[in-house]
Coordinates of C-alpha atoms in Angstrom, one line a residue:
X284 CA 10.8 -4.6 -15.8
X285 CA 7.3 -4.1 -14.6
X286 CA 5.3 -1.8 -12.3
X287 CA 7.0 -2.8 -9.1
X288 CA 10.4 -1.9 -10.5
X289 CA 9.2 1.5 -11.8
X290 CA 7.8 2.1 -8.3
X291 CA 11.2 1.3 -6.8
X292 CA 12.8 3.8 -9.0
X293 CA 10.6 6.5 -7.5
X294 CA 12.3 5.8 -4.2
X295 CA 15.6 6.6 -5.8
X296 CA 14.3 9.9 -7.1
X297 CA 12.7 10.8 -3.8
X298 CA 16.2 11.6 -2.5
X299 CA 15.9 14.9 -4.3
X300 CA 12.9 15.8 -2.2
X301 CA 15.1 16.7 0.7
X302 CA 17.7 19.1 -0.6
X303 CA 19.5 19.2 2.7
X304 CA 20.2 15.5 2.4
X305 CA 21.7 15.3 -1.1
X306 CA 25.0 16.7 -2.3
X307 CA 25.4 18.6 -5.7
X308 CA 27.2 15.5 -7.1
X309 CA 24.3 13.3 -6.0
X310 CA 21.8 15.6 -7.5
X311 CA 23.7 15.7 -10.8
X312 CA 23.8 11.9 -10.7
X313 CA 20.0 11.6 -10.1
X314 CA 19.3 14.0 -13.0
X315 CA 21.5 12.0 -15.4
X316 CA 19.8 8.8 -14.2
X317 CA 16.4 10.3 -14.9
X318 CA 17.4 11.1 -18.4
X319 CA 18.9 7.7 -19.1
X320 CA 15.8 6.1 -17.5
X321 CA 13.5 7.9 -19.9
X322 CA 15.7 6.6 -22.8
X323 CA 15.7 3.1 -21.4
X324 CA 11.9 3.0 -21.1
X325 CA 11.5 4.3 -24.7
X326 CA 13.9 1.6 -25.9
X327 CA 12.2 -1.2 -24.0
X328 CA 8.8 0.0 -25.3
X329 CA 10.2 -0.5 -28.8
X330 CA 11.7 -3.9 -27.8
X331 CA 15.1 -2.4 -28.4
X332 CA 16.9 -4.4 -25.7
X333 CA 20.4 -3.5 -27.0
X334 CA 19.9 0.2 -26.2
X335 CA 17.9 -0.7 -23.1
X336 CA 20.9 -2.6 -21.8
X337 CA 23.3 0.2 -22.8
X338 CA 21.2 2.7 -20.7
X339 CA 21.4 0.3 -17.7
X340 CA 25.1 -0.2 -18.1
X341 CA 25.7 3.6 -18.3
X342 CA 23.6 4.1 -15.1
X343 CA 25.6 1.5 -13.3
X344 CA 28.9 3.0 -14.5
X345 CA 27.7 6.4 -13.1
X346 CA 26.8 4.7 -9.9
X347 CA 30.2 3.2 -9.5
X348 CA 31.8 6.6 -10.2
X349 CA 29.6 8.4 -7.6
X350 CA 31.9 9.8 -4.9
X351 CA 31.1 9.1 -1.3
X352 CA 30.8 12.4 0.6
X353 CA 32.2 13.0 4.1
X354 CA 28.7 13.9 5.3
X355 CA 25.3 12.3 4.6
X356 CA 26.9 9.0 3.9
X357 CA 23.6 7.2 4.6
X358 CA 21.9 9.0 1.8
X359 CA 24.8 8.1 -0.6
X360 CA 24.7 4.5 0.4
X361 CA 20.9 4.4 -0.1
X362 CA 21.2 5.9 -3.6
X363 CA 24.0 3.5 -4.6
X364 CA 22.2 0.4 -3.3
X365 CA 18.9 1.4 -4.9
X366 CA 20.5 2.1 -8.2
X367 CA 22.4 -1.2 -8.2
X368 CA 19.3 -3.1 -7.2
X369 CA 17.0 -1.6 -9.8
X370 CA 19.2 -1.3 -12.8
X371 CA 21.0 -4.6 -12.4
X372 CA 17.6 -6.2 -12.4
X373 CA 16.6 -4.3 -15.5
X374 CA 19.9 -5.2 -17.1
X375 CA 19.2 -8.9 -16.4
X376 CA 15.9 -8.6 -18.2
X377 CA 17.5 -7.0 -21.2
X378 CA 20.2 -9.6 -21.3
X379 CA 17.7 -12.4 -21.0
X380 CA 15.7 -11.0 -23.9
X381 CA 19.0 -10.8 -25.9
X382 CA 19.7 -14.5 -25.1
X383 CA 22.8 -13.5 -23.1
X384 CA 22.0 -16.0 -20.4
X385 CA 25.3 -15.9 -18.5
X386 CA 25.3 -12.1 -18.3
X387 CA 21.6 -12.1 -17.3
X388 CA 22.2 -14.4 -14.4
X389 CA 25.2 -12.4 -13.3
X390 CA 23.3 -9.1 -13.4
X391 CA 20.4 -10.7 -11.5
X392 CA 22.7 -11.9 -8.8
X393 CA 24.2 -8.4 -8.4
X394 CA 20.6 -7.1 -8.0
X395 CA 20.0 -9.6 -5.3
X396 CA 23.3 -8.8 -3.6
X397 CA 22.2 -5.1 -3.6
X398 CA 18.9 -6.0 -1.8
X399 CA 16.4 -7.1 -4.4
X400 CA 13.8 -9.2 -2.5
X401 CA 10.7 -9.3 -4.7
X402 CA 10.1 -13.1 -4.8
X403 CA 6.7 -13.0 -6.3
X404 CA 7.7 -10.5 -9.0
X405 CA 10.8 -12.5 -9.9
X406 CA 8.7 -15.6 -10.0
X407 CA 6.3 -14.2 -12.6
X408 CA 8.3 -11.7 -14.7
X409 CA 8.1 -12.9 -18.3
X410 CA 11.1 -10.9 -19.3
X411 CA 13.2 -13.6 -17.5
X412 CA 11.6 -16.6 -19.0
X413 CA 14.7 -17.3 -21.1
X414 CA 16.7 -18.1 -17.9
X415 CA 13.9 -19.4 -15.7
X416 CA 14.9 -23.1 -15.9
X417 CA 18.6 -22.5 -15.2
X418 CA 19.7 -24.0 -11.9
X419 CA 21.3 -20.7 -10.9
X420 CA 18.0 -18.9 -11.4
X421 CA 16.1 -21.5 -9.5
X422 CA 18.5 -21.2 -6.6
X423 CA 18.2 -17.4 -6.6
X424 CA 14.4 -17.5 -6.7
X425 CA 14.3 -20.0 -3.8
X426 CA 16.7 -17.8 -1.8
X427 CA 14.1 -15.0 -2.0
X428 CA 11.1 -17.0 -0.9
X429 CA 11.6 -16.0 2.7
X430 CA 11.0 -12.4 1.7
X431 CA 7.6 -13.1 0.0
X432 CA 5.0 -10.9 1.7
X433 CA 2.5 -13.8 1.9
X434 CA 5.2 -16.1 3.5
X435 CA 6.0 -13.3 6.1
X436 CA 2.3 -12.9 7.0
X437 CA 1.8 -16.6 7.3
X438 CA 4.8 -16.7 9.6
X439 CA 3.2 -14.3 12.0
X440 CA 2.2 -15.5 15.5
X441 CA -1.5 -15.8 16.3
X442 CA -3.3 -13.3 18.3
X443 CA -3.6 -13.6 22.1
X444 CA -6.4 -13.6 24.6
X445 CA -6.0 -10.6 26.9
X446 CA -8.0 -8.8 29.6
X447 CA -9.2 -5.6 27.8
X448 CA -11.7 -4.5 30.4
X449 CA -9.8 -1.2 31.0
X450 CA -9.4 -0.5 27.3
X451 CA -11.5 2.3 25.6
X452 CA -14.6 1.4 23.6
X453 CA -14.7 2.4 19.9
X454 CA -17.2 5.1 19.2
X455 CA -19.0 6.2 16.1
X456 CA -20.3 9.8 15.6
X457 CA -23.6 10.0 13.9
X458 CA -26.4 12.5 13.4
X459 CA -24.4 15.6 14.1
X460 CA -24.7 18.9 12.2
X461 CA -21.5 18.4 10.3
X462 CA -22.3 14.8 9.2
X463 CA -25.9 15.8 8.3
X464 CA -24.3 18.4 6.0
X465 CA -22.1 15.7 4.4
X466 CA -25.2 13.7 3.8
X467 CA -27.0 16.6 2.1
X468 CA -23.9 17.9 0.2
X469 CA -23.2 14.6 -1.5
X470 CA -26.9 13.6 -1.8
X471 CA -26.0 10.3 -0.1
X472 CA -29.6 9.1 0.1
X473 CA -29.8 9.1 -3.7
X474 CA -26.2 7.7 -3.9
X475 CA -27.0 4.8 -1.6
X476 CA -30.2 3.9 -3.4
X477 CA -33.3 2.1 -2.1
X478 CA -31.9 -1.4 -2.0
X479 CA -30.9 -3.4 1.1
X480 CA -28.1 -2.2 3.5
X481 CA -25.3 -4.1 1.7
X482 CA -26.2 -2.6 -1.6
X483 CA -26.1 0.9 0.0
X484 CA -22.7 0.2 1.4
X485 CA -21.4 -0.9 -2.0
X486 CA -23.0 2.1 -3.8
X487 CA -21.3 4.5 -1.4
X488 CA -18.0 2.8 -2.0
X489 CA -18.4 3.1 -5.8
X490 CA -19.4 6.8 -5.4
X491 CA -16.4 7.7 -3.2
X492 CA -14.0 5.8 -5.6
X493 CA -15.4 7.6 -8.6
X494 CA -15.8 11.1 -7.1
X495 CA -12.3 11.5 -5.6
X496 CA -9.1 10.5 -7.4
X497 CA -6.5 8.5 -5.5
X498 CA -2.9 9.6 -5.6
X499 CA -0.8 7.7 -3.0
X500 CA 2.1 10.2 -3.1
X501 CA 0.0 13.4 -2.5
X502 CA -1.2 14.8 0.9
X503 CA -3.8 17.4 0.4
X504 CA -3.3 20.4 2.8
X505 CA -6.9 20.9 3.6
X506 CA -9.3 20.1 6.5
X507 CA -9.6 16.3 6.8
X508 CA -13.3 16.0 6.0
X509 CA -15.1 14.6 3.0
X510 CA -16.3 17.9 1.6
X511 CA -12.9 19.7 1.8
X512 CA -11.1 16.7 0.4
X513 CA -13.6 16.4 -2.5
X514 CA -13.4 20.1 -3.3
X515 CA -9.6 20.0 -3.2
X516 CA -9.7 17.3 -5.9
X517 CA -12.3 19.1 -8.0
X518 CA -10.4 22.5 -7.7
X519 CA -6.9 21.1 -8.4
X520 CA -7.5 17.9 -10.4
X521 CA -5.0 16.3 -7.9
X522 CA -5.8 13.0 -6.2
X523 CA -5.5 12.4 -2.5
X524 CA -3.7 9.7 -0.6
X525 CA -5.4 6.5 0.6
X526 CA -5.7 7.8 4.2
X527 CA -7.5 10.9 3.2
X528 CA -9.7 9.0 0.8
X529 CA -10.6 6.4 3.5
X530 CA -11.4 9.3 5.9
X531 CA -13.7 10.9 3.4
X532 CA -15.4 7.6 2.7
X533 CA -15.7 6.9 6.4
X534 CA -17.6 10.2 6.9
X535 CA -20.0 9.3 4.2
X536 CA -20.9 6.0 6.0
X537 CA -21.2 7.8 9.3
X538 CA -23.4 10.4 7.7
X539 CA -25.8 7.6 6.6
X540 CA -25.9 6.1 10.1
X541 CA -23.6 3.2 9.2
X542 CA -20.8 2.4 11.7
X543 CA -17.5 2.6 10.0
X544 CA -13.8 3.1 10.7
X545 CA -10.7 3.9 8.6
X546 CA -8.1 1.3 9.2
X547 CA -4.4 1.6 8.7
X548 CA -2.8 -1.6 7.4
X549 CA 0.9 -1.9 8.0
X550 CA 3.9 -4.1 7.2
X551 CA 6.3 -6.0 9.5
X552 CA 9.4 -4.4 7.9
X553 CA 10.4 -1.4 10.0
X554 CA 12.1 0.2 7.0
X555 CA 9.1 0.0 4.8
X556 CA 7.5 3.4 4.5
X557 CA 4.5 2.2 2.5
X558 CA 1.2 1.3 4.2
X559 CA -2.4 1.3 3.0
X560 CA -5.6 2.7 4.6
X561 CA -9.0 1.2 3.9
X562 CA -12.4 1.1 5.6
X563 CA -14.2 -1.5 7.7
X564 CA -18.0 -1.0 7.6
X565 CA -20.4 -2.7 10.0
X566 CA -23.4 -4.3 8.3
X567 CA -26.3 -4.9 10.6
X568 CA -27.9 -6.9 7.8
X569 CA -25.0 -9.4 7.8
X570 CA -24.1 -8.9 11.5
X571 CA -20.4 -8.3 10.8
X572 CA -17.7 -6.0 9.6
X573 CA -16.9 -6.0 5.9
X574 CA -13.8 -4.9 3.9
X575 CA -14.2 -1.7 1.9
X576 CA -11.3 -0.1 0.0
X577 CA -12.2 3.2 -1.9
X578 CA -8.7 3.5 -3.4
X579 CA -9.3 0.4 -5.5
X580 CA -13.1 0.2 -5.3
X581 CA -12.5 -3.2 -3.7
X582 CA -14.3 -5.6 -1.5
X583 CA -13.7 -9.3 -0.9
X584 CA -15.8 -12.4 -0.7
X585 CA -15.1 -16.1 0.1
X586 CA -15.6 -18.8 -2.5
X587 CA -19.3 -19.1 -1.5
X588 CA -20.1 -15.4 -2.1
X589 CA -20.0 -14.2 1.5
X590 CA -18.6 -10.8 2.2
X591 CA -15.4 -10.9 4.3
X592 CA -14.0 -8.6 7.0
X593 CA -10.5 -7.4 7.3
X594 CA -9.8 -10.0 9.9
X595 CA -11.2 -12.8 7.8
X596 CA -9.2 -11.7 4.8
X597 CA -6.0 -11.8 6.9
X598 CA -6.7 -15.2 8.3
X599 CA -7.6 -16.6 4.9
X600 CA -4.3 -15.3 3.5
X601 CA -2.5 -17.0 6.4
X602 CA -4.3 -20.3 5.7
X603 CA -4.2 -20.2 1.9
X604 CA -8.0 -20.3 1.8
X605 CA -9.9 -19.2 -1.4
X606 CA -11.1 -15.6 -1.8
X607 CA -12.6 -13.6 -4.6
X608 CA -11.9 -9.9 -5.4
X609 CA -14.8 -8.1 -7.0
X610 CA -14.6 -8.0 -10.7
X611 CA -14.7 -4.2 -11.0
X612 CA -11.9 -3.5 -8.5
X613 CA -9.6 -1.0 -10.1
X614 CA -7.3 2.0 -9.6
X615 CA -8.9 5.3 -10.7
X616 CA -10.9 3.5 -13.4
X617 CA -7.7 3.0 -15.3
X618 CA -6.1 -0.1 -14.0
X619 CA -7.9 -3.3 -13.1
X620 CA -6.8 -5.0 -9.9
X621 CA -6.3 -8.8 -9.6
X622 CA -6.6 -11.0 -6.5
X623 CA -3.1 -12.2 -7.0
X624 CA -1.5 -8.7 -6.8
X625 CA -4.0 -6.9 -4.6
X626 CA -4.5 -9.6 -1.9
X627 CA -1.6 -12.1 -2.3
X628 CA 1.1 -9.4 -2.6
X629 CA 0.1 -5.9 -1.7
X630 CA -2.4 -6.5 1.2
X631 CA -0.5 -9.6 2.4
X632 CA 2.4 -7.2 3.0
X633 CA 0.2 -4.6 4.7
X634 CA -1.8 -6.8 7.0
X635 CA 0.9 -7.7 9.5
X636 CA -0.5 -5.2 12.0
X637 CA -3.4 -2.9 12.0
X638 CA -4.3 0.5 13.6
X639 CA -7.5 2.4 14.2
X640 CA -8.5 5.6 15.8
X641 CA -10.8 5.0 18.9
X642 CA -13.4 7.7 18.0
X643 CA -14.6 7.5 14.4
X644 CA -15.9 11.0 13.7
X645 CA -16.0 14.0 11.4
X646 CA -12.7 15.7 10.5
X647 CA -10.6 13.4 12.7
X648 CA -7.1 14.4 11.7
X649 CA -7.2 18.1 10.8
X650 CA -3.7 19.5 10.1
X651 CA -5.0 22.9 11.5
X652 CA -6.5 21.8 14.8
X653 CA -5.2 20.1 17.8
X654 CA -5.2 16.3 17.4
X655 CA -6.6 14.6 20.5
X656 CA -7.2 11.2 18.9
X657 CA -6.3 8.0 20.6
X658 CA -5.1 5.1 18.5
X659 CA -5.2 1.4 19.0
X660 CA -2.8 -1.0 17.3
X661 CA -3.6 -4.7 16.9
X662 CA -0.4 -6.8 16.8
X663 CA 0.4 -10.5 16.5
X664 CA 1.6 -12.2 19.6
X665 CA 5.3 -11.6 19.2
X666 CA 4.7 -8.0 20.2
X667 CA 4.8 -4.6 18.7
X668 CA 8.5 -3.8 19.1
X669 CA 9.6 -5.6 15.9
X670 CA 7.2 -4.1 13.4
X671 CA 7.0 -1.0 11.3
X672 CA 6.2 2.3 13.1
X673 CA 5.5 4.2 9.8
X674 CA 2.1 5.4 10.9
X675 CA 0.6 7.2 13.8
X676 CA 2.0 5.8 17.0
X677 CA -0.8 3.9 18.8
X678 CA -1.6 5.1 22.3
X679 CA -2.6 1.5 23.0
X680 CA -1.3 -1.8 21.8
X681 CA -3.4 -5.0 21.9
X682 CA -3.1 -8.6 20.8
X683 CA -6.7 -9.5 21.0
X684 CA -8.7 -9.6 17.8
X685 CA -12.1 -9.9 19.5
X686 CA -11.6 -6.6 21.3
X687 CA -10.3 -4.8 18.2
X688 CA -13.1 -6.0 16.0
X689 CA -15.9 -5.6 18.6
X690 CA -19.3 -4.9 17.1
X691 CA -20.6 -1.3 17.6
X692 CA -23.0 -0.8 20.5

């Protein structure tokens, strides 16, 4: 019963976002589940696993009693499956803590039957330590290994060599009136400091991370430029999503004359609506692109202290090579990030294919102006038809990493 399960619960509640897709009975069900979930979490916090289990059992009883409507059957099935997956897993945790091993194993199997696939979480969840050595648990864990995000990435085909002579060149806007204003507005020369280029890149990353809060579920309805996004956060106190934060950070680098792109990192699973957007910044000092993630104040090095690019991180994950996440990587200065979660789980999931806009520029995706952007997706060799389309559809699809990661001219 850790963060990943709480996140999954948000998916269940998201059904209420679209009133036209949920019946009155389903809405009443979700409201009851929310109340019971609050009681469950309070009980678990007090290590009251008896009442925690009772809350799960009641939620599952309500789930079984939920009537299937004649319309919107898909929404109904999604709610039922999600509830069974989440609360059978939680029930297994409570039973394990109560030393009810047989019941815990049965509940865990029901969660898996309902679609639970989080191999890495199941492997490390200490709530289940009491049943971890049982042969049934071992078998269930092994059955989920194929769903491990790192295993999926490692099973991807290699990139190909293609003729890309007719493909567009990536461009980087610099020195324009708008970007000069960004530079002055944020006092970026002072932010960047007087050190070498790499230190300036890291200082700007730290500044963007600290200046604008991240909230992955919030899309700010403002112009898509650094100043508007910053002022939205300051005026409302709300965070912005990773795409908007990466766009704001991208403009800061461009304003300082440093080539940069915002990069959408996407999963293989076509039903997975989660992706993550980070930055790639070109260091002339190092002669390479480097990984920069303002949502988590993160950059990555190899075991010898060399900065790594997005492509290098992806390949090292695929080959199980050592990497080091910066010690101060964190979410909103509230939650420290670990290499095991951030790279081996979250980014392993979201590095199956990658997408960039061709022209890196000021206010690239305004919701109020016509979007004329061209996007390029980099796919592994098996082709783009089998992977998630949960981002902007690329106008071009390539399988050649050398083209996609070409150095700026």
